Coordinates of C-alpha atoms in Angstrom, one line a residue:
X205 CA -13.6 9.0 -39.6
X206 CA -14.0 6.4 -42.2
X207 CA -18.1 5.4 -41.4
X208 CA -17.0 1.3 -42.9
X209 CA -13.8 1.5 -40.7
X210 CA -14.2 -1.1 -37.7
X211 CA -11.9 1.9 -36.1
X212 CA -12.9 3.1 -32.9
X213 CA -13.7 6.9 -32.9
X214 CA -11.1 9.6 -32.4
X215 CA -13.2 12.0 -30.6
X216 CA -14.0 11.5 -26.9
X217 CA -15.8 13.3 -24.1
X218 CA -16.2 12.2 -20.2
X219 CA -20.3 10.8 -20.1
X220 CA -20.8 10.7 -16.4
X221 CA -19.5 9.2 -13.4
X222 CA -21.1 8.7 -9.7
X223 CA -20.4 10.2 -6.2
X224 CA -21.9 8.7 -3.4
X225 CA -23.3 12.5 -2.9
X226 CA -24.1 15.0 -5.7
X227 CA -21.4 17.3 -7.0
X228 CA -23.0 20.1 -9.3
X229 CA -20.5 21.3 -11.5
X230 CA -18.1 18.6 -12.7
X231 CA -18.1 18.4 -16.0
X232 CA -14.9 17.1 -18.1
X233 CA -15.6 17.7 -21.8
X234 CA -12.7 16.8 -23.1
X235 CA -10.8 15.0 -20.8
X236 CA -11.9 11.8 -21.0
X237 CA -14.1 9.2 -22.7
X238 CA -14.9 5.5 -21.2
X239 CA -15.1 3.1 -24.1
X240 CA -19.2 2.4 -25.4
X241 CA -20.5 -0.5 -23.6
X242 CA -22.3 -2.4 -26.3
X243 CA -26.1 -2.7 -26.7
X244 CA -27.9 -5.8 -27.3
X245 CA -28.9 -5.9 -31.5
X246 CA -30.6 -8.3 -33.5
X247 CA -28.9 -9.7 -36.5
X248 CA -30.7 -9.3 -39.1
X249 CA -30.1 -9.2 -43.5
X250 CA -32.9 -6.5 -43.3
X251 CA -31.2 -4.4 -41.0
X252 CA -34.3 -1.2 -40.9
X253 CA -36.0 -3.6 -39.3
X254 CA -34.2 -3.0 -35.7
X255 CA -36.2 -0.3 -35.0
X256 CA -39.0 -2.1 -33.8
X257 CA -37.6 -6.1 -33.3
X258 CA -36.8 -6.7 -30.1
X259 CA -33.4 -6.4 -29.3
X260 CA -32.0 -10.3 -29.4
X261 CA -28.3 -9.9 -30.4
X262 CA -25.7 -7.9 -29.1
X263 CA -22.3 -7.9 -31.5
X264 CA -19.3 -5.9 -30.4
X265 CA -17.6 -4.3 -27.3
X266 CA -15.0 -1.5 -28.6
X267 CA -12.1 -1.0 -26.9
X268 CA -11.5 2.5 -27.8
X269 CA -8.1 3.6 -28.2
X270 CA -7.9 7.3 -27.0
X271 CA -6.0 9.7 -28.8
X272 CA -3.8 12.5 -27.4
X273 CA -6.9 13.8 -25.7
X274 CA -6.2 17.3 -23.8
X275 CA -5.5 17.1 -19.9
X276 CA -4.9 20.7 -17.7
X277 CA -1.6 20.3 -16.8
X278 CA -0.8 19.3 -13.3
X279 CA 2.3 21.0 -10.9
X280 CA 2.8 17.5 -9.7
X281 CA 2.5 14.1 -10.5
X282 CA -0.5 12.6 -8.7
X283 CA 0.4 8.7 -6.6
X284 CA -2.2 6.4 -8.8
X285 CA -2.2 2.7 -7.4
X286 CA -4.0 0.3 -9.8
X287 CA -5.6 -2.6 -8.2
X288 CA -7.4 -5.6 -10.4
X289 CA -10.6 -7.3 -8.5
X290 CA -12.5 -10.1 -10.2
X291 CA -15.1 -9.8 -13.2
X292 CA -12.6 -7.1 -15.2
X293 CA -12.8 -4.4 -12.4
X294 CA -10.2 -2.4 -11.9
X295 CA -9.6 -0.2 -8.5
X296 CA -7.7 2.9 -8.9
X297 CA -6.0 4.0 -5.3
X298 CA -5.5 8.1 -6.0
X299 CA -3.9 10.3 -4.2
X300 CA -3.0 14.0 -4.9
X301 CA -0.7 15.9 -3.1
X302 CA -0.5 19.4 -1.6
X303 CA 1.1 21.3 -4.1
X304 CA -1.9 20.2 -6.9
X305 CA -4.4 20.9 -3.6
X306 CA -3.0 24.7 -3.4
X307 CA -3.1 25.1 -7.2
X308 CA -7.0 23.7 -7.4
X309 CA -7.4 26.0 -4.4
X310 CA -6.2 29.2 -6.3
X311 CA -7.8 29.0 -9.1
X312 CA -11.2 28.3 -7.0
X313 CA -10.8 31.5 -5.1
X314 CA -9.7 33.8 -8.0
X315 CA -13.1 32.6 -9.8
X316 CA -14.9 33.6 -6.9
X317 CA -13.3 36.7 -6.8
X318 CA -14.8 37.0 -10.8
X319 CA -18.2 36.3 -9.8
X320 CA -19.4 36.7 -6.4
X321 CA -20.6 40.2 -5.1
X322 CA -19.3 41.0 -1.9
X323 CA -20.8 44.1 -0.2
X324 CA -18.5 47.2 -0.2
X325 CA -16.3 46.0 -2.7
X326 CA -16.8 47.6 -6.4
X327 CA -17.0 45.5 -9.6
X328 CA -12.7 44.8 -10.9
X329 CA -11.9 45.7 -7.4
X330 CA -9.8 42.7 -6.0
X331 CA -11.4 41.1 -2.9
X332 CA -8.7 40.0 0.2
X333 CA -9.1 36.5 0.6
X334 CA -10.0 36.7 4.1
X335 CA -13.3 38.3 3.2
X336 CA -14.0 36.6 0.5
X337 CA -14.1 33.7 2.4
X338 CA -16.0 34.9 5.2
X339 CA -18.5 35.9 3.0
X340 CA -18.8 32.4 0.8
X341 CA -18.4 30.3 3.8
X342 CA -15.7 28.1 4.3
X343 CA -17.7 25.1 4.4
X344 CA -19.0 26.1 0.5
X345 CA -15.1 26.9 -0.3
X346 CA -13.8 24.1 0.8
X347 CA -17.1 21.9 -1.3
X348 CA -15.6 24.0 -4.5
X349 CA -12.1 23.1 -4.0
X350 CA -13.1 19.2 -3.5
X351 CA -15.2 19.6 -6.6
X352 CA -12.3 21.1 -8.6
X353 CA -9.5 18.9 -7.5
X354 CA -11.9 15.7 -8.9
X355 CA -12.1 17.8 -11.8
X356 CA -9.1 18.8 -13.0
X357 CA -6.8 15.2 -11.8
X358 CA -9.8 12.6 -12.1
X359 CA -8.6 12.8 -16.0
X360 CA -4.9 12.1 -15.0
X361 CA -6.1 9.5 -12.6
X362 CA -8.0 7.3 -15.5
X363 CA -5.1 7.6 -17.9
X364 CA -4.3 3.9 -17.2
X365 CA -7.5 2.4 -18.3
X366 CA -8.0 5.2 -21.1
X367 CA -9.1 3.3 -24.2
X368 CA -10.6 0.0 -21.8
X369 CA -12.9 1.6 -19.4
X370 CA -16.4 0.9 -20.1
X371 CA -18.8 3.4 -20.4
X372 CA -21.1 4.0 -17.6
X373 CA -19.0 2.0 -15.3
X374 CA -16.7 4.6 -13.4
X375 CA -17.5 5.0 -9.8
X376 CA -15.7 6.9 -7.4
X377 CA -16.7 5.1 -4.0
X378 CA -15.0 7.2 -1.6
X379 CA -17.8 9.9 0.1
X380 CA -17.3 13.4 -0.7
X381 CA -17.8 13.3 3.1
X382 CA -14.7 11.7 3.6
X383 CA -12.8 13.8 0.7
X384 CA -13.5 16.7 2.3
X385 CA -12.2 15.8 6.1
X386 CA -9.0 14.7 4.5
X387 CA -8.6 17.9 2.6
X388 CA -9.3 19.4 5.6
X389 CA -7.1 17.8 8.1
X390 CA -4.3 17.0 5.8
X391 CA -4.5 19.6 2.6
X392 CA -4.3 16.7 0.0
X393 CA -7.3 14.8 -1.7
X394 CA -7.6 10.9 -1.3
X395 CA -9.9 8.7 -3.3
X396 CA -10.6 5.4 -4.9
X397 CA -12.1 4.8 -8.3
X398 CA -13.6 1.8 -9.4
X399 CA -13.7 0.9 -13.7
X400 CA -14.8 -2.2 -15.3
X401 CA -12.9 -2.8 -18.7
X402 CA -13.6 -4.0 -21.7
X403 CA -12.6 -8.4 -21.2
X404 CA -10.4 -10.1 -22.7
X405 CA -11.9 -12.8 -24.9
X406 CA -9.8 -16.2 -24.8
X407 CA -10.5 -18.9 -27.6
X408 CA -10.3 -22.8 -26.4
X409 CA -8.6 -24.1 -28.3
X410 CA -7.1 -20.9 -30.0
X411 CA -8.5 -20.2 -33.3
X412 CA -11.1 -22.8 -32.8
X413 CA -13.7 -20.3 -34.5
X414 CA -12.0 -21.1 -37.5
X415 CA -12.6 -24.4 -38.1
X416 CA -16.3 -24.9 -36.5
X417 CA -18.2 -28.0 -37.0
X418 CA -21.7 -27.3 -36.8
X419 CA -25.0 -29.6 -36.8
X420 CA -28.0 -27.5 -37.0
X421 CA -31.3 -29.1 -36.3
X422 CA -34.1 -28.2 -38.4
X423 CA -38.3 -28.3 -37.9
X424 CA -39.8 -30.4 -40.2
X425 CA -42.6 -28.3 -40.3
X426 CA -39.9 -25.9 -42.0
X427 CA -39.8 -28.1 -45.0
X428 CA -41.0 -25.9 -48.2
X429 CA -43.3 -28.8 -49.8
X430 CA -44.8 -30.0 -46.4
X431 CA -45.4 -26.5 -45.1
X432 CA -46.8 -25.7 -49.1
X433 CA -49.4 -28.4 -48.5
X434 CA -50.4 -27.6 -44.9
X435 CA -51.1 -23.7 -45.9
X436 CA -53.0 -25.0 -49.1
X437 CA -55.2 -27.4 -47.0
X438 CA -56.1 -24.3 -44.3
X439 CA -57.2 -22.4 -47.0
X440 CA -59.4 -24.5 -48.2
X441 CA -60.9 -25.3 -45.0
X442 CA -61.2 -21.5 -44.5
X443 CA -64.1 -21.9 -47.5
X444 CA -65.9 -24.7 -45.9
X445 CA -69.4 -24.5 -44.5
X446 CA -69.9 -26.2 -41.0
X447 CA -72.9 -28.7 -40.6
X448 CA -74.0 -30.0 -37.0
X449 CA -73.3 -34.0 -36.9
X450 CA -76.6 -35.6 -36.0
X451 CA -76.6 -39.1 -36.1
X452 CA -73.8 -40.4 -35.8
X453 CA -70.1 -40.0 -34.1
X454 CA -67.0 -38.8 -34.2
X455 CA -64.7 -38.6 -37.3
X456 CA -61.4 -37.4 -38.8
X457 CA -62.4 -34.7 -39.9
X458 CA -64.7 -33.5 -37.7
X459 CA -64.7 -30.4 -35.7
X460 CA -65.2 -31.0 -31.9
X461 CA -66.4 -28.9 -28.8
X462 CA -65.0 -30.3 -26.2
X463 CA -64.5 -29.5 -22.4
X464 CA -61.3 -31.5 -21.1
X465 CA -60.1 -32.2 -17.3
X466 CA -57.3 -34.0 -16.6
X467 CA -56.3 -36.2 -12.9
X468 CA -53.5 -37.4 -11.4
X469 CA -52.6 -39.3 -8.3
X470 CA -50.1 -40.9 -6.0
X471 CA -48.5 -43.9 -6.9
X472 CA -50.5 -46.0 -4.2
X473 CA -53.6 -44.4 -4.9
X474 CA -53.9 -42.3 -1.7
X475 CA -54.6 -38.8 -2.8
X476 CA -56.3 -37.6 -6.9
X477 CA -54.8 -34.4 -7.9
X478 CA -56.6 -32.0 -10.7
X479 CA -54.0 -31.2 -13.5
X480 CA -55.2 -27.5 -14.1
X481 CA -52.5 -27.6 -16.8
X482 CA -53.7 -29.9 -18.9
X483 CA -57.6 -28.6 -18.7
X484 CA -59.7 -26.9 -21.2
X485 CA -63.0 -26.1 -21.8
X486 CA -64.8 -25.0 -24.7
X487 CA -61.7 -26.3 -26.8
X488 CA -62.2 -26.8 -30.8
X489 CA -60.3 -29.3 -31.7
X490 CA -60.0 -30.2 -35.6
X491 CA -59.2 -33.7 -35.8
X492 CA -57.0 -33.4 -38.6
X493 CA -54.8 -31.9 -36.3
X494 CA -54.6 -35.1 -33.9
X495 CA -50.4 -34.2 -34.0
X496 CA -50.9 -31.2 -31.5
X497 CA -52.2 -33.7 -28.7
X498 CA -51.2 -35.8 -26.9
X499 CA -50.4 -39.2 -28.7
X500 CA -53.5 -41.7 -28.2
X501 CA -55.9 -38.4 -27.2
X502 CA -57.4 -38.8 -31.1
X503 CA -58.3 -42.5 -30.6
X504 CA -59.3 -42.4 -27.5
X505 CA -62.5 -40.4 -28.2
X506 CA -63.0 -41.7 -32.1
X507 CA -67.4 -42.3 -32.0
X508 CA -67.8 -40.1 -29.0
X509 CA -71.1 -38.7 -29.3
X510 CA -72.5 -34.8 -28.8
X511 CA -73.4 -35.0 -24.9
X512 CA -71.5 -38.3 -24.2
X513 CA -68.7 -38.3 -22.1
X514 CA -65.3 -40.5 -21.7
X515 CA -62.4 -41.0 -19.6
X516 CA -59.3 -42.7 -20.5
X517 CA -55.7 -42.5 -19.2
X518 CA -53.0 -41.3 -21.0
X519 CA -49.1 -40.1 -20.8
X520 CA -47.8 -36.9 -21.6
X521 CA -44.5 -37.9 -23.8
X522 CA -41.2 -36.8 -22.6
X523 CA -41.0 -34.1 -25.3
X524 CA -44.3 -32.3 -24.6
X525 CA -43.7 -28.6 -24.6
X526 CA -44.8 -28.1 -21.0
X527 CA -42.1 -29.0 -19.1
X528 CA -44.6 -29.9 -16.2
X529 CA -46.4 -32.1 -17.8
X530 CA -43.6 -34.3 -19.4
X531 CA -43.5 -37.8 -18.6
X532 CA -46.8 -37.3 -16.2
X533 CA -49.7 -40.1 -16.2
X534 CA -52.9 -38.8 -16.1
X535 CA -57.0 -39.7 -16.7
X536 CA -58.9 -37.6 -18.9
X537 CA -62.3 -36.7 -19.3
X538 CA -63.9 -35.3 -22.1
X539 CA -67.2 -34.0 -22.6
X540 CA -68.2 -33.5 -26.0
X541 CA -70.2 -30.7 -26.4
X542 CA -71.0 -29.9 -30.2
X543 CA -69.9 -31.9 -33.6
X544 CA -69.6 -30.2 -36.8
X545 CA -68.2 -31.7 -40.0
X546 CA -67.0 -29.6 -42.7
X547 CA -69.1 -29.3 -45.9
X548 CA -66.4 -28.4 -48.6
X549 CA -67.0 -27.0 -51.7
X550 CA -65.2 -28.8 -54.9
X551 CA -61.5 -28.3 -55.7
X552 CA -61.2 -27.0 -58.9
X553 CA -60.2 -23.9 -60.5
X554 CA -63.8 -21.8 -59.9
X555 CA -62.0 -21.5 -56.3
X556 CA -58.6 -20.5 -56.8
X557 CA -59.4 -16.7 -56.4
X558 CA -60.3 -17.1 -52.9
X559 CA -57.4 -19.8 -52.2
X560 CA -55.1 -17.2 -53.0
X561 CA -56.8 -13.9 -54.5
X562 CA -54.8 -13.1 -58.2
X563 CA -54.7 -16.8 -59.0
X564 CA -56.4 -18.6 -61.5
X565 CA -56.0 -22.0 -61.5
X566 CA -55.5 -24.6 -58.6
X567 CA -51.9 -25.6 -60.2
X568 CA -51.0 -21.3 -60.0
X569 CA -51.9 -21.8 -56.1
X570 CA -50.2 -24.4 -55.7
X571 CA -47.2 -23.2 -57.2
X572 CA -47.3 -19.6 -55.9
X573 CA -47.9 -21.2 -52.1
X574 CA -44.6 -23.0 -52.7
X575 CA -42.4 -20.1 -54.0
X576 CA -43.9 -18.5 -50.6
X577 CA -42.7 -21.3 -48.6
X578 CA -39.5 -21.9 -50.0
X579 CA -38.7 -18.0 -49.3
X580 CA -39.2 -18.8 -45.4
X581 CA -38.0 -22.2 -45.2
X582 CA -34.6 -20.4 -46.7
X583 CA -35.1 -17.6 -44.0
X584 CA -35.0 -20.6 -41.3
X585 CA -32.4 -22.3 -42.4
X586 CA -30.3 -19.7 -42.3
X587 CA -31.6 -18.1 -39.0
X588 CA -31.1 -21.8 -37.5
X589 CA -27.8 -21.6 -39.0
X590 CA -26.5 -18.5 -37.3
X591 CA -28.1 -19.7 -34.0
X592 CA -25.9 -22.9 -33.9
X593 CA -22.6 -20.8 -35.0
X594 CA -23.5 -18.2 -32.3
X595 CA -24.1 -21.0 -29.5
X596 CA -21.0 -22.6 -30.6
X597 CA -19.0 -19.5 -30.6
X598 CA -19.9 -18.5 -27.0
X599 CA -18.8 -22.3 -25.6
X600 CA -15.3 -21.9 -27.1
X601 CA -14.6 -18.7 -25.4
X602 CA -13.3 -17.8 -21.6
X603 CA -13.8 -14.5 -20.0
X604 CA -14.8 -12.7 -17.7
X605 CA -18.3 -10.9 -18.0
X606 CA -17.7 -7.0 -16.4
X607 CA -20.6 -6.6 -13.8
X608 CA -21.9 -3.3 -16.2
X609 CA -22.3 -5.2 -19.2
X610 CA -24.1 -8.1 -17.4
X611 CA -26.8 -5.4 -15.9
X612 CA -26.5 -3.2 -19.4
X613 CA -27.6 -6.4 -20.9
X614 CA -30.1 -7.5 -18.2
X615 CA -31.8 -4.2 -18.5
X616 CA -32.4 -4.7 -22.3
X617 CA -33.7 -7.7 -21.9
X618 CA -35.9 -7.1 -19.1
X619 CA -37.4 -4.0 -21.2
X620 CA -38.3 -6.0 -24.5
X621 CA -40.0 -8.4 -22.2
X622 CA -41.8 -5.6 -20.3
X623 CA -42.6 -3.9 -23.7
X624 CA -44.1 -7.3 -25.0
X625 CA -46.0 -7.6 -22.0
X626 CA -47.4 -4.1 -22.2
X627 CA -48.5 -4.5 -25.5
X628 CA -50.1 -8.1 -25.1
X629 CA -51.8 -6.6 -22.0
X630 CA -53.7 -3.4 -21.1
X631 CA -51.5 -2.7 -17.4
X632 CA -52.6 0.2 -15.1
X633 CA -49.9 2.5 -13.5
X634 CA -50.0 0.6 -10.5
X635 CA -49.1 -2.6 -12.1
X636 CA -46.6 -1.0 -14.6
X637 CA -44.7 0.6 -11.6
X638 CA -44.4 -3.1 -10.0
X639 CA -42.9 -4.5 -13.0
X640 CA -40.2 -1.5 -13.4
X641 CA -39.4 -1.6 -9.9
X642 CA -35.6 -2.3 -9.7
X643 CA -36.5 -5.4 -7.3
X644 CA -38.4 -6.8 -10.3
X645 CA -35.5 -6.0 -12.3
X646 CA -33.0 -7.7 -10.4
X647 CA -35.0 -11.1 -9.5
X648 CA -35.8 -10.9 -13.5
X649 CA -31.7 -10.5 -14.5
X650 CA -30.0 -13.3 -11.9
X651 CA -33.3 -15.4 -12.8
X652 CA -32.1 -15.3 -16.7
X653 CA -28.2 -14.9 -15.7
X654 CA -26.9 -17.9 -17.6
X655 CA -29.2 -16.3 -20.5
X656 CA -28.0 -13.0 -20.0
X657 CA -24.4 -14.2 -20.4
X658 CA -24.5 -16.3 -22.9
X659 CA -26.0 -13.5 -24.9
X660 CA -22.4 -11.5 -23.7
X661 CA -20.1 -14.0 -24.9
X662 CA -21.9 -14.5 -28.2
X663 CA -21.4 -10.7 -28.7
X664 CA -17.9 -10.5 -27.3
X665 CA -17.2 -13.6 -29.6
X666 CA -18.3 -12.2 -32.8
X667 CA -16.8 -8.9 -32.1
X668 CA -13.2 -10.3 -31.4
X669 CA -13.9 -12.5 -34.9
X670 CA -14.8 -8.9 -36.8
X671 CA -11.2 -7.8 -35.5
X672 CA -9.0 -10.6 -36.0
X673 CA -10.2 -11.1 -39.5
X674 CA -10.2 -7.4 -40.3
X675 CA -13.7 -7.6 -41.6
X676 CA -15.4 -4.9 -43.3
X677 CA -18.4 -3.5 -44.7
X678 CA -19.0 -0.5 -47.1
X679 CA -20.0 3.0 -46.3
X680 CA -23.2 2.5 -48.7
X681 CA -23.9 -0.5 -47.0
X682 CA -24.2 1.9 -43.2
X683 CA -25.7 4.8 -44.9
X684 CA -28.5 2.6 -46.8
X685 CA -29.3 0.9 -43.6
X686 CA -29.3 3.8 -41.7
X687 CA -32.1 5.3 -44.0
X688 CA -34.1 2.8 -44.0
X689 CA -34.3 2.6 -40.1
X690 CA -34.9 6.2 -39.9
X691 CA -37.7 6.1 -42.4
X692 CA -39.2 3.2 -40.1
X693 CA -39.0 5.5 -37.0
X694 CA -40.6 8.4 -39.1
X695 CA -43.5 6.3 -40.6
X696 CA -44.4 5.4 -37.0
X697 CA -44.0 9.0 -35.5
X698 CA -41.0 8.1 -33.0
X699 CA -38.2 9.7 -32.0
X700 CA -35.3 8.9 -32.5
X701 CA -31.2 9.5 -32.3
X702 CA -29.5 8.9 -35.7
X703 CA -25.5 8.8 -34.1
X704 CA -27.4 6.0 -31.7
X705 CA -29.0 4.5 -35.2
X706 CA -25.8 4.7 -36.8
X707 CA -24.0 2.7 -33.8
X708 CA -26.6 0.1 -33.8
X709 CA -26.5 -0.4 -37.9
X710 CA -22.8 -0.6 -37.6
X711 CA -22.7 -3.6 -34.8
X712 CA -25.6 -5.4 -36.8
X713 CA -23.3 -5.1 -40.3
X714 CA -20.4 -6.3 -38.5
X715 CA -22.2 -9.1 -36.8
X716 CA -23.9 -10.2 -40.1
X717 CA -20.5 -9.8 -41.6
X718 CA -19.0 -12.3 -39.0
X719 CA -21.3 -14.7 -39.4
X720 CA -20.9 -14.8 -43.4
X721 CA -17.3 -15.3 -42.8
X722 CA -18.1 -18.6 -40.3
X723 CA -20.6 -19.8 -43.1
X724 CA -18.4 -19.8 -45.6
X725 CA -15.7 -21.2 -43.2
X726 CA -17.7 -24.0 -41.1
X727 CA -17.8 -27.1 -42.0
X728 CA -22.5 -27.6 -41.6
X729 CA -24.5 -30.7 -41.4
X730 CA -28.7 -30.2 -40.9
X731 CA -30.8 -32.7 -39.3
X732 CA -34.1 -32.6 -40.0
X733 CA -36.4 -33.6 -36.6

């Protein structure tokens, strides 16, 4: 297999599939393979780096195309009716008849005649059936001939959706109960078999990914010169020595303790409401950073005084980050606690050293800070970039989002958030147990649906994209990447799968592949905010 092919594989084995109760011994090795549901990948240009990201991005769903894979031949044909349900589920009706009943049957009771030990009889001597099954039991017969009859026609059964079905998503929902009383009763084998398949991705209007007109909206806190300045003026500060204001009172510039509450009440004054939202106490608040306030919260306590305290009203814009607070009247207090202004020590090139250690002069920080800056206001721009393509791409698309994927997904984002939260946090068993509990996981995944699937049709979108334009990437490209991410998994002691390594550097190459192509191809405007 080519490794910078966007191919499919041309080996295939059966993963799993459920029964509403345990079978022990199924197992089709070579029968059948469900297509690989895709996982959810960041794109990245540094692609080692997915080893420990959290996983943002998913990029393709393959359709496999299955070969001429091996089935045992059957004496009859088996009566398969297919039956499409909603979200890309497919119900396959199956039933086998007698004559492939008898032939499972034999070949169940001449292996029991290899291995089981029957009393009186010697080893190679041939056991009469009649005995033999006396002595198995006909209730563990008839279990083995169930067992082998879904064996040996399941493979048959799926050759329909060969090449769509997802992985992880076959289900046979009829109970082995009820297989067994109509083997029983009626010496043939009836089930049904539920598959979701790999959707079918619709562009409105057709082709429209071709000609995308994107405006992406940048920070201007992102801006190289402005960000430059900012990260020069912290330094500095960094090297200041603080003095306790005495006699007079606050200052831009100064450094304030303060201890904030925050009010709110009904329009006709009835009932005052504490706003623990907008409280704080023991907050340091640099007045050079009056911006991350709320506008009017600087003047408002300009000449305040250590011990004094003020109370003004104020409104929370309609931007403000807290979605609670936006647009919300309320009166402040502030109690100033301590005041500090900044005793700085000259700029000049006796401090450049400590600005930025390796630097001589003020000019060489200045300069080296922007080179710095530039770097990641590049990196935003073009991570901005592929946001807006990636948002665009999933509104021009219509499908249908298989129920597997959707929980696949769900589940991956549910366990970077749990991860980020264990590592943020030190949780006991008890509380870790909570959080993993599937009830957790379900309220999480239909609480973040529209996320969760919006995340699906960005991946589905930029995989049909990889097809249509017969994209590629080289060999050197995967095996470089895929070194790099194994030599992250090694420097941090963790284990790891390198086919699974290889799978994920191969969707993130074909995602960052993709969006190259709509780049190049888009017609881009950026605001700056």
């Amino acid at each position: 297999m080519e490794l910078c092919s966007s191919s499919p594989p041309t080996s295939f084995y059966f993963k799993s599939f459920i029964v509403s109760l345990p079978i022990s011994s199924i197992s089709l090795p070579y029968s059948f393979q469900p297509t690989k549901q895709f996982t959810s990948l960041r794109i990245s240009r540094t692609c080692h780096q997915l080893s420990h990201s959290p996983r943002k991005l998913s990029i393709c769903a393959r359709a496999s195309a299955v070969n001429d894979v091996v089935k045992v031949p059957l004496p009859a044909v088996l009566l398969v009716e297919e039956i499409q349900e909603p979200n890309c589920r497919i119900r396959l009706s199956v039933e086998v008849p007698r004559i492939v009943c008898d032939d499972c049957y034999k070949g169940v009771i001449n292996e029991f005649r290899k291995l089981a030990k029957v009393p009186g009889f010697s080893p190679g001597k041939e056991v009469p059936e009649g005995i033999l099954i006396s002595y198995i039991g006909k209730d563990g017969v008839r279990k083995a001939v169930v067992e082998a009859i879904l064996k040996r026609t399941l493979p048959h059964a799926m050759s329909s959706v060969e090449g769509r079905a997802l992985e992880d998503s076959i289900r046979i929902t009829t109970t082995f109960s009820e297989m067994e009383q109509t083997y029983s009763s009626l010496n043939i084998l009836e089930y049904d078999v539920v598959v979701d398949v790999a959707p079918e991705v619709k562009w409105v209007p057709e082709d429209g990914y071709k000609n995308l007109k994107i405006v992406v909206e940048l920070d201007s806190e992102i801006d190289a010169k402005t960000a430059a300045e900012r990260e020069l003026k912290r330094r500095y500060k960094t090297l200041s020595t603080m003095r306790i204001v005495t006699n007079r009172g606050l200052q831009v510039g100064d450094v304030a303790v303060l201890d904030i509450s925050a009010t709110t009440m009904e329009q006709d004054g009835s009932e005052v409401k504490d706003v623990p939202a907008a409280e704080s106490k023991g907050f340091h608040f640099d007045t050079e950073d009056g911006d991350s306030v709320v506008p009017g919260f600087l003047d408002s306590i300009i000449g305040i005084r250590r011990g004094e305290t003020k109370s003004f009203p104020l409104v929370f814009p309609d931007s403000w980050k807290q979605e609670d607070l936006r647009a919300l009247p309320c009166q402040f207090t502030v109690d100033c606690k301590e005041l500090f202004y900044r005793e700085l020590p000259e700029m000049n090139d006796a401090i450049a050293d400590k600005l930025l250690p390796g630097c001589t002069t003020i000019e060489q920080v200045k300069e080296s800070l922007l080179e710095r800056c530039i770097e990641l206001e590049q990196t935003a721009k073009d991570q901005a970039t592929d946001n807006a393509i990636l948002d665009q791409l999933q509104k021009m698309i219509q499908v249908e989002i298989p129920q597997s994927l959707f929980e696949e997904q769900g589940r991956q984002l549910y366990g970077s958030k749990l991860l980020e939260i264990q590592t943020n946090m030190k949780l006991n068993d008890e509380q870790i147990a909570a959080l993993s509990s599937p009830k957790a996981v379900r309220e999480y995944m239909e609480n973040q649906r529209e996320n969760i699937e919006n995340i699906i049709k960005q991946s589905l979108a930029v995989g049909d994209i990889f097809k249509r334009e017969n994209l590629q990437f080289s060999t050197d490209e995967l095996v470089k990447e895929v070194e790099n991410s194994v030599a992250e998994f090694k420097k941090y002691k963790q284990e790891y799968d390198e086919e699974s390594i290889q799978e994920q550097v191969q969707e993130i190459l074909e995602g960052a592949k993709v969006l190259e192509w709509s780049r190049e191809h888009a017609d881009i405007q950026y605001v700056t905010n």
